[in-house]
């Protein structure tokens, strides 16, 4: 008995050490996941799974990382593994359900959400996604029942009214659908989807002026939705405002350059107003997207004829005729083009074919419902008065001259699936521009071209003390798998160098950056503290320690607030005093380098988090005094003014931020500017 106790005590420390290491790797992995470094997080979760394959958490979180990388099959497999190990984790059913929705496995997703609702019957996200699955399946009665339950839980959840309105439309109940859309607008007039939904219903009812008015509101609230411009163009087209419609297609294509409907319809309208060369460009683009689109090819043939390219026109007409041998308009137009190039025999063969088709139709040998039902004497052959539009999926080549509208299945995609409790962020998300950091990797912006500079950092880069160039940025690039491996190797190299020279603050700082990049915050802070002890004047160490501690606190705070967290009991509570430690480091940076503008900016962000808005404005203003083109400082100061209720000053700062390259500022300006009646 005594011998057994001794053996147990001998093995216990080793077991305890392994337990702590596993938990630490798990924490680092979740840090990486929280900060959207998904590839890195998966590598850490792999380590935990290899060490302890019986734990459910690493499978669940690896599944969450995979779903963010659009690996839906992998996410489903990982969540299934998590459920096998612990069948009571709501989050695992939630993420697996989402992965199944993305793979159109709606029955499986419905099963997951129903199971999850047994454990959390008041979870709005679960009811939302369950309703969405029933809509996608076409089970509208079940969807209405789900949405009724959702609205009983959350009567002001506008997306539920919009989804129910869509269901009612599918059931041909336009009166009730109107009521739901009106209710959604009444509850949240800043939700662009509500205005869009009602506008589409008005379009379907041919209330084009009213539809245009609603779409004006939707566009005012969200200028980055190409579909709204396309729909407004349709409303304007039906009111014979061709120039206005073309302008909307231009705007839609600015937002979404690959928008099929935008190019096709703009090509038609350009042809109608005689802008043939630019219409050709649109149809060339459409055909590049869909090489077998016969209607686009025929329209291009008409335009080539108009611009004198008769051989090109004949080639396009022939392509369509080969695919649709009973298409009378094809023969008529090809005959004309052949006469233009002197091919009299070819033209006569086409004209004979037209005559034979007319006789066959008269004698009942050719159905009038085939795509030959146009008058041979009308070149445009677009005289169908029943409708000026066609669905995108319509393949009847006789409808080549009709404006294209989206299929019902495309319009159904408005309502996304939600997960991890982010339903409250469904509208325009208002968030501060992030903190600045010293790192080796920066995303390349197509809009902002400024280079963040400070003499001391430049000298540090020139000194060769660091293995790579250090950037000052607030737009970090996630590491690739190769870069992750490189920084793990660099940590080993720096460790050897530090053992040889433990007083070298630059080496400590360099390894701290490596630890930060692989999301090991604890080791990074330890190295930065040692660098400061070695050299109390080395301000980059204070700056980075403040940043790493801040990120660590934000992660812990999010864990504490996250209702979908699978290990809530482990979440640490973050108090204001914890942020004081971060502020002290930034105070030291400013004392050592009063011209280091990014320290004022970061401290302003910190003060905003603590809701000390007036002090934050002082710091942002100081940053702007030091750098008149500091876009992020204008942006965050603008938001801070708005938080204090001073919309006028806030919008002025946001306007300046937009001018300097932060495009999202314009959306927020519209959000906080009263919607015109």
Short mmCIF file of N, CA and C in Angstrom, two decimals, residues 64-144:
data_model
loop_
_atom_site.label_atom_id
_atom_site.label_comp_id
_atom_site.label_asym_id
_atom_site.label_seq_id
_atom_site.Cartn_x
_atom_site.Cartn_y
_atom_site.Cartn_z
N UNK A 64 -14.97 25.31 -35.45
CA UNK A 64 -15.29 26.72 -35.59
C UNK A 64 -14.28 27.43 -36.48
N UNK A 65 -13.00 27.09 -36.30
CA UNK A 65 -11.96 27.67 -37.17
C UNK A 65 -12.18 27.25 -38.62
N UNK A 66 -12.52 25.99 -38.83
CA UNK A 66 -12.70 25.49 -40.20
C UNK A 66 -13.89 26.15 -40.88
N UNK A 67 -14.96 26.40 -40.12
CA UNK A 67 -16.14 27.01 -40.75
C UNK A 67 -15.81 28.43 -41.19
N UNK A 68 -14.94 29.11 -40.46
CA UNK A 68 -14.50 30.45 -40.86
C UNK A 68 -13.59 30.41 -42.08
N UNK A 69 -12.96 29.26 -42.32
CA UNK A 69 -12.14 29.07 -43.53
C UNK A 69 -12.96 28.44 -44.66
N UNK A 70 -14.28 28.32 -44.45
CA UNK A 70 -15.22 27.76 -45.42
C UNK A 70 -14.97 26.28 -45.72
N UNK A 71 -14.35 25.59 -44.76
CA UNK A 71 -14.20 24.13 -44.85
C UNK A 71 -15.39 23.52 -44.11
N UNK A 72 -16.54 23.51 -44.77
CA UNK A 72 -17.78 23.11 -44.11
C UNK A 72 -17.83 21.62 -43.79
N UNK A 73 -17.29 20.81 -44.68
CA UNK A 73 -17.27 19.38 -44.43
C UNK A 73 -16.38 19.07 -43.23
N UNK A 74 -15.21 19.69 -43.18
CA UNK A 74 -14.30 19.50 -42.05
C UNK A 74 -14.91 19.99 -40.75
N UNK A 75 -15.63 21.12 -40.80
CA UNK A 75 -16.28 21.66 -39.60
C UNK A 75 -17.35 20.69 -39.10
N UNK A 76 -18.11 20.13 -40.03
CA UNK A 76 -19.15 19.17 -39.63
C UNK A 76 -18.53 17.95 -38.96
N UNK A 77 -17.45 17.44 -39.53
CA UNK A 77 -16.79 16.26 -38.96
C UNK A 77 -16.26 16.55 -37.56
N UNK A 78 -15.65 17.71 -37.37
CA UNK A 78 -15.10 18.06 -36.05
C UNK A 78 -16.21 18.24 -35.02
N UNK A 79 -17.29 18.87 -35.40
CA UNK A 79 -18.40 19.06 -34.46
C UNK A 79 -19.03 17.72 -34.09
N UNK A 80 -19.09 16.81 -35.06
CA UNK A 80 -19.60 15.46 -34.76
C UNK A 80 -18.71 14.77 -33.74
N UNK A 81 -17.39 14.96 -33.90
CA UNK A 81 -16.45 14.36 -32.94
C UNK A 81 -16.64 14.98 -31.55
N UNK A 82 -16.89 16.28 -31.51
CA UNK A 82 -17.13 16.95 -30.22
C UNK A 82 -18.39 16.42 -29.57
N UNK A 83 -19.44 16.22 -30.36
CA UNK A 83 -20.72 15.73 -29.83
C UNK A 83 -20.60 14.29 -29.33
N UNK A 84 -19.80 13.48 -30.02
CA UNK A 84 -19.56 12.11 -29.55
C UNK A 84 -18.94 12.11 -28.16
N UNK A 85 -18.07 13.07 -27.90
CA UNK A 85 -17.38 13.14 -26.61
C UNK A 85 -18.20 13.85 -25.54
N UNK A 86 -19.09 14.76 -25.96
CA UNK A 86 -19.96 15.45 -25.01
C UNK A 86 -21.23 15.87 -25.74
N UNK A 87 -22.31 15.11 -25.60
CA UNK A 87 -23.54 15.39 -26.37
C UNK A 87 -24.37 16.55 -25.82
N UNK A 88 -23.87 17.26 -24.81
CA UNK A 88 -24.67 18.32 -24.18
C UNK A 88 -24.16 19.72 -24.51
N UNK A 89 -23.28 19.83 -25.50
CA UNK A 89 -22.70 21.12 -25.85
C UNK A 89 -23.54 21.76 -26.96
N UNK A 90 -24.28 22.81 -26.61
CA UNK A 90 -25.17 23.47 -27.56
C UNK A 90 -24.38 24.04 -28.75
N UNK A 91 -23.24 24.64 -28.45
CA UNK A 91 -22.45 25.26 -29.51
C UNK A 91 -22.06 24.29 -30.61
N UNK A 92 -21.80 23.04 -30.26
CA UNK A 92 -21.39 22.05 -31.27
C UNK A 92 -22.53 21.76 -32.24
N UNK A 93 -23.76 21.64 -31.72
CA UNK A 93 -24.92 21.45 -32.60
C UNK A 93 -25.13 22.69 -33.46
N UNK A 94 -24.90 23.84 -32.87
CA UNK A 94 -25.12 25.11 -33.58
C UNK A 94 -24.17 25.24 -34.77
N UNK A 95 -22.89 24.96 -34.54
CA UNK A 95 -21.90 25.10 -35.61
C UNK A 95 -22.07 23.99 -36.64
N UNK A 96 -22.37 22.77 -36.16
CA UNK A 96 -22.59 21.69 -37.14
C UNK A 96 -23.81 21.99 -37.99
N UNK A 97 -24.84 22.56 -37.37
CA UNK A 97 -26.02 22.94 -38.14
C UNK A 97 -25.69 23.95 -39.22
N UNK A 98 -24.87 24.94 -38.87
CA UNK A 98 -24.47 25.95 -39.85
C UNK A 98 -23.66 25.31 -40.98
N UNK A 99 -22.73 24.41 -40.61
CA UNK A 99 -21.93 23.73 -41.63
C UNK A 99 -22.83 22.92 -42.58
N UNK A 100 -23.87 22.32 -42.02
CA UNK A 100 -24.78 21.55 -42.85
C UNK A 100 -25.63 22.45 -43.75
N UNK A 101 -26.04 23.60 -43.24
CA UNK A 101 -26.77 24.56 -44.09
C UNK A 101 -25.92 24.94 -45.30
N UNK A 102 -24.63 25.20 -45.05
CA UNK A 102 -23.74 25.60 -46.14
C UNK A 102 -23.56 24.49 -47.17
N UNK A 103 -23.84 23.24 -46.77
CA UNK A 103 -23.76 22.11 -47.70
C UNK A 103 -25.15 21.67 -48.17
N UNK A 104 -26.18 22.50 -47.88
CA UNK A 104 -27.57 22.21 -48.24
C UNK A 104 -28.09 20.93 -47.61
N UNK A 105 -27.55 20.55 -46.47
CA UNK A 105 -28.04 19.39 -45.72
C UNK A 105 -29.06 19.88 -44.69
N UNK A 106 -30.21 20.30 -45.17
CA UNK A 106 -31.16 20.99 -44.30
C UNK A 106 -31.80 20.07 -43.27
N UNK A 107 -32.05 18.82 -43.64
CA UNK A 107 -32.65 17.89 -42.67
C UNK A 107 -31.72 17.70 -41.47
N UNK A 108 -30.44 17.50 -41.75
CA UNK A 108 -29.47 17.34 -40.67
C UNK A 108 -29.36 18.59 -39.83
N UNK A 109 -29.39 19.76 -40.48
CA UNK A 109 -29.31 21.03 -39.74
C UNK A 109 -30.53 21.20 -38.84
N UNK A 110 -31.70 20.87 -39.36
CA UNK A 110 -32.94 20.97 -38.57
C UNK A 110 -32.84 20.08 -37.33
N UNK A 111 -32.33 18.88 -37.51
CA UNK A 111 -32.15 17.96 -36.38
C UNK A 111 -31.22 18.56 -35.33
N UNK A 112 -30.12 19.17 -35.80
CA UNK A 112 -29.17 19.79 -34.87
C UNK A 112 -29.80 20.92 -34.08
N UNK A 113 -30.53 21.80 -34.77
CA UNK A 113 -31.10 22.96 -34.09
C UNK A 113 -32.21 22.54 -33.12
N UNK A 114 -32.98 21.52 -33.48
CA UNK A 114 -34.02 21.04 -32.56
C UNK A 114 -33.40 20.44 -31.30
N UNK A 115 -32.31 19.70 -31.49
CA UNK A 115 -31.62 19.13 -30.33
C UNK A 115 -31.07 20.24 -29.44
N UNK A 116 -30.43 21.24 -30.07
CA UNK A 116 -29.85 22.35 -29.30
C UNK A 116 -30.93 23.11 -28.54
N UNK A 117 -32.10 23.26 -29.15
CA UNK A 117 -33.18 24.00 -28.50
C UNK A 117 -33.76 23.26 -27.29
N UNK A 118 -33.55 21.95 -27.23
CA UNK A 118 -33.96 21.22 -26.03
C UNK A 118 -33.16 21.68 -24.81
N UNK A 119 -31.89 22.08 -25.06
CA UNK A 119 -31.02 22.54 -23.98
C UNK A 119 -31.12 24.04 -23.75
N UNK A 120 -31.36 24.80 -24.84
CA UNK A 120 -31.46 26.26 -24.74
C UNK A 120 -32.69 26.74 -25.51
N UNK A 121 -33.87 26.56 -24.94
CA UNK A 121 -35.11 26.88 -25.68
C UNK A 121 -35.31 28.37 -25.95
N UNK A 122 -34.53 29.25 -25.35
CA UNK A 122 -34.69 30.69 -25.56
C UNK A 122 -33.55 31.28 -26.39
N UNK A 123 -32.82 30.43 -27.09
CA UNK A 123 -31.69 30.89 -27.90
C UNK A 123 -32.21 31.42 -29.24
N UNK A 124 -32.13 32.74 -29.42
CA UNK A 124 -32.67 33.39 -30.62
C UNK A 124 -31.96 32.92 -31.88
N UNK A 125 -30.65 32.75 -31.79
CA UNK A 125 -29.86 32.32 -32.94
C UNK A 125 -30.34 30.96 -33.46
N UNK A 126 -30.61 30.05 -32.53
CA UNK A 126 -31.06 28.71 -32.93
C UNK A 126 -32.42 28.77 -33.63
N UNK A 127 -33.34 29.56 -33.10
CA UNK A 127 -34.66 29.70 -33.74
C UNK A 127 -34.53 30.33 -35.12
N UNK A 128 -33.63 31.32 -35.25
CA UNK A 128 -33.41 31.98 -36.54
C UNK A 128 -32.96 30.95 -37.58
N UNK A 129 -31.94 30.17 -37.23
CA UNK A 129 -31.39 29.23 -38.19
C UNK A 129 -32.35 28.09 -38.49
N UNK A 130 -33.11 27.66 -37.48
CA UNK A 130 -34.11 26.62 -37.72
C UNK A 130 -35.17 27.12 -38.70
N UNK A 131 -35.60 28.36 -38.53
CA UNK A 131 -36.58 28.95 -39.46
C UNK A 131 -36.01 29.00 -40.87
N UNK A 132 -34.76 29.41 -40.96
CA UNK A 132 -34.10 29.50 -42.27
C UNK A 132 -34.07 28.14 -42.96
N UNK A 133 -33.78 27.09 -42.20
CA UNK A 133 -33.74 25.74 -42.79
C UNK A 133 -35.11 25.34 -43.34
N UNK A 134 -36.16 25.61 -42.58
CA UNK A 134 -37.50 25.25 -43.05
C UNK A 134 -37.88 26.06 -44.29
N UNK A 135 -37.45 27.32 -44.35
CA UNK A 135 -37.71 28.12 -45.56
C UNK A 135 -36.99 27.52 -46.76
N UNK A 136 -35.72 27.16 -46.56
CA UNK A 136 -34.94 26.59 -47.66
C UNK A 136 -35.53 25.27 -48.13
N UNK A 137 -36.13 24.53 -47.22
CA UNK A 137 -36.76 23.25 -47.59
C UNK A 137 -38.12 23.44 -48.23
N UNK A 138 -38.69 24.64 -48.11
CA UNK A 138 -40.02 24.89 -48.64
C UNK A 138 -41.13 24.49 -47.69
N UNK A 139 -40.78 24.22 -46.43
CA UNK A 139 -41.79 23.87 -45.41
C UNK A 139 -42.22 25.17 -44.72
N UNK A 140 -43.10 25.91 -45.40
CA UNK A 140 -43.43 27.26 -44.96
C UNK A 140 -44.28 27.29 -43.68
N UNK A 141 -45.12 26.30 -43.50
CA UNK A 141 -45.92 26.26 -42.27
C UNK A 141 -45.02 26.07 -41.05
N UNK A 142 -44.03 25.18 -41.17
CA UNK A 142 -43.09 24.98 -40.06
C UNK A 142 -42.27 26.23 -39.82
N UNK A 143 -41.88 26.90 -40.92
CA UNK A 143 -41.09 28.14 -40.78
C UNK A 143 -41.90 29.20 -40.03
N UNK A 144 -43.18 29.34 -40.39
CA UNK A 144 -44.04 30.33 -39.71
C UNK A 144 -44.18 30.00 -38.22
#
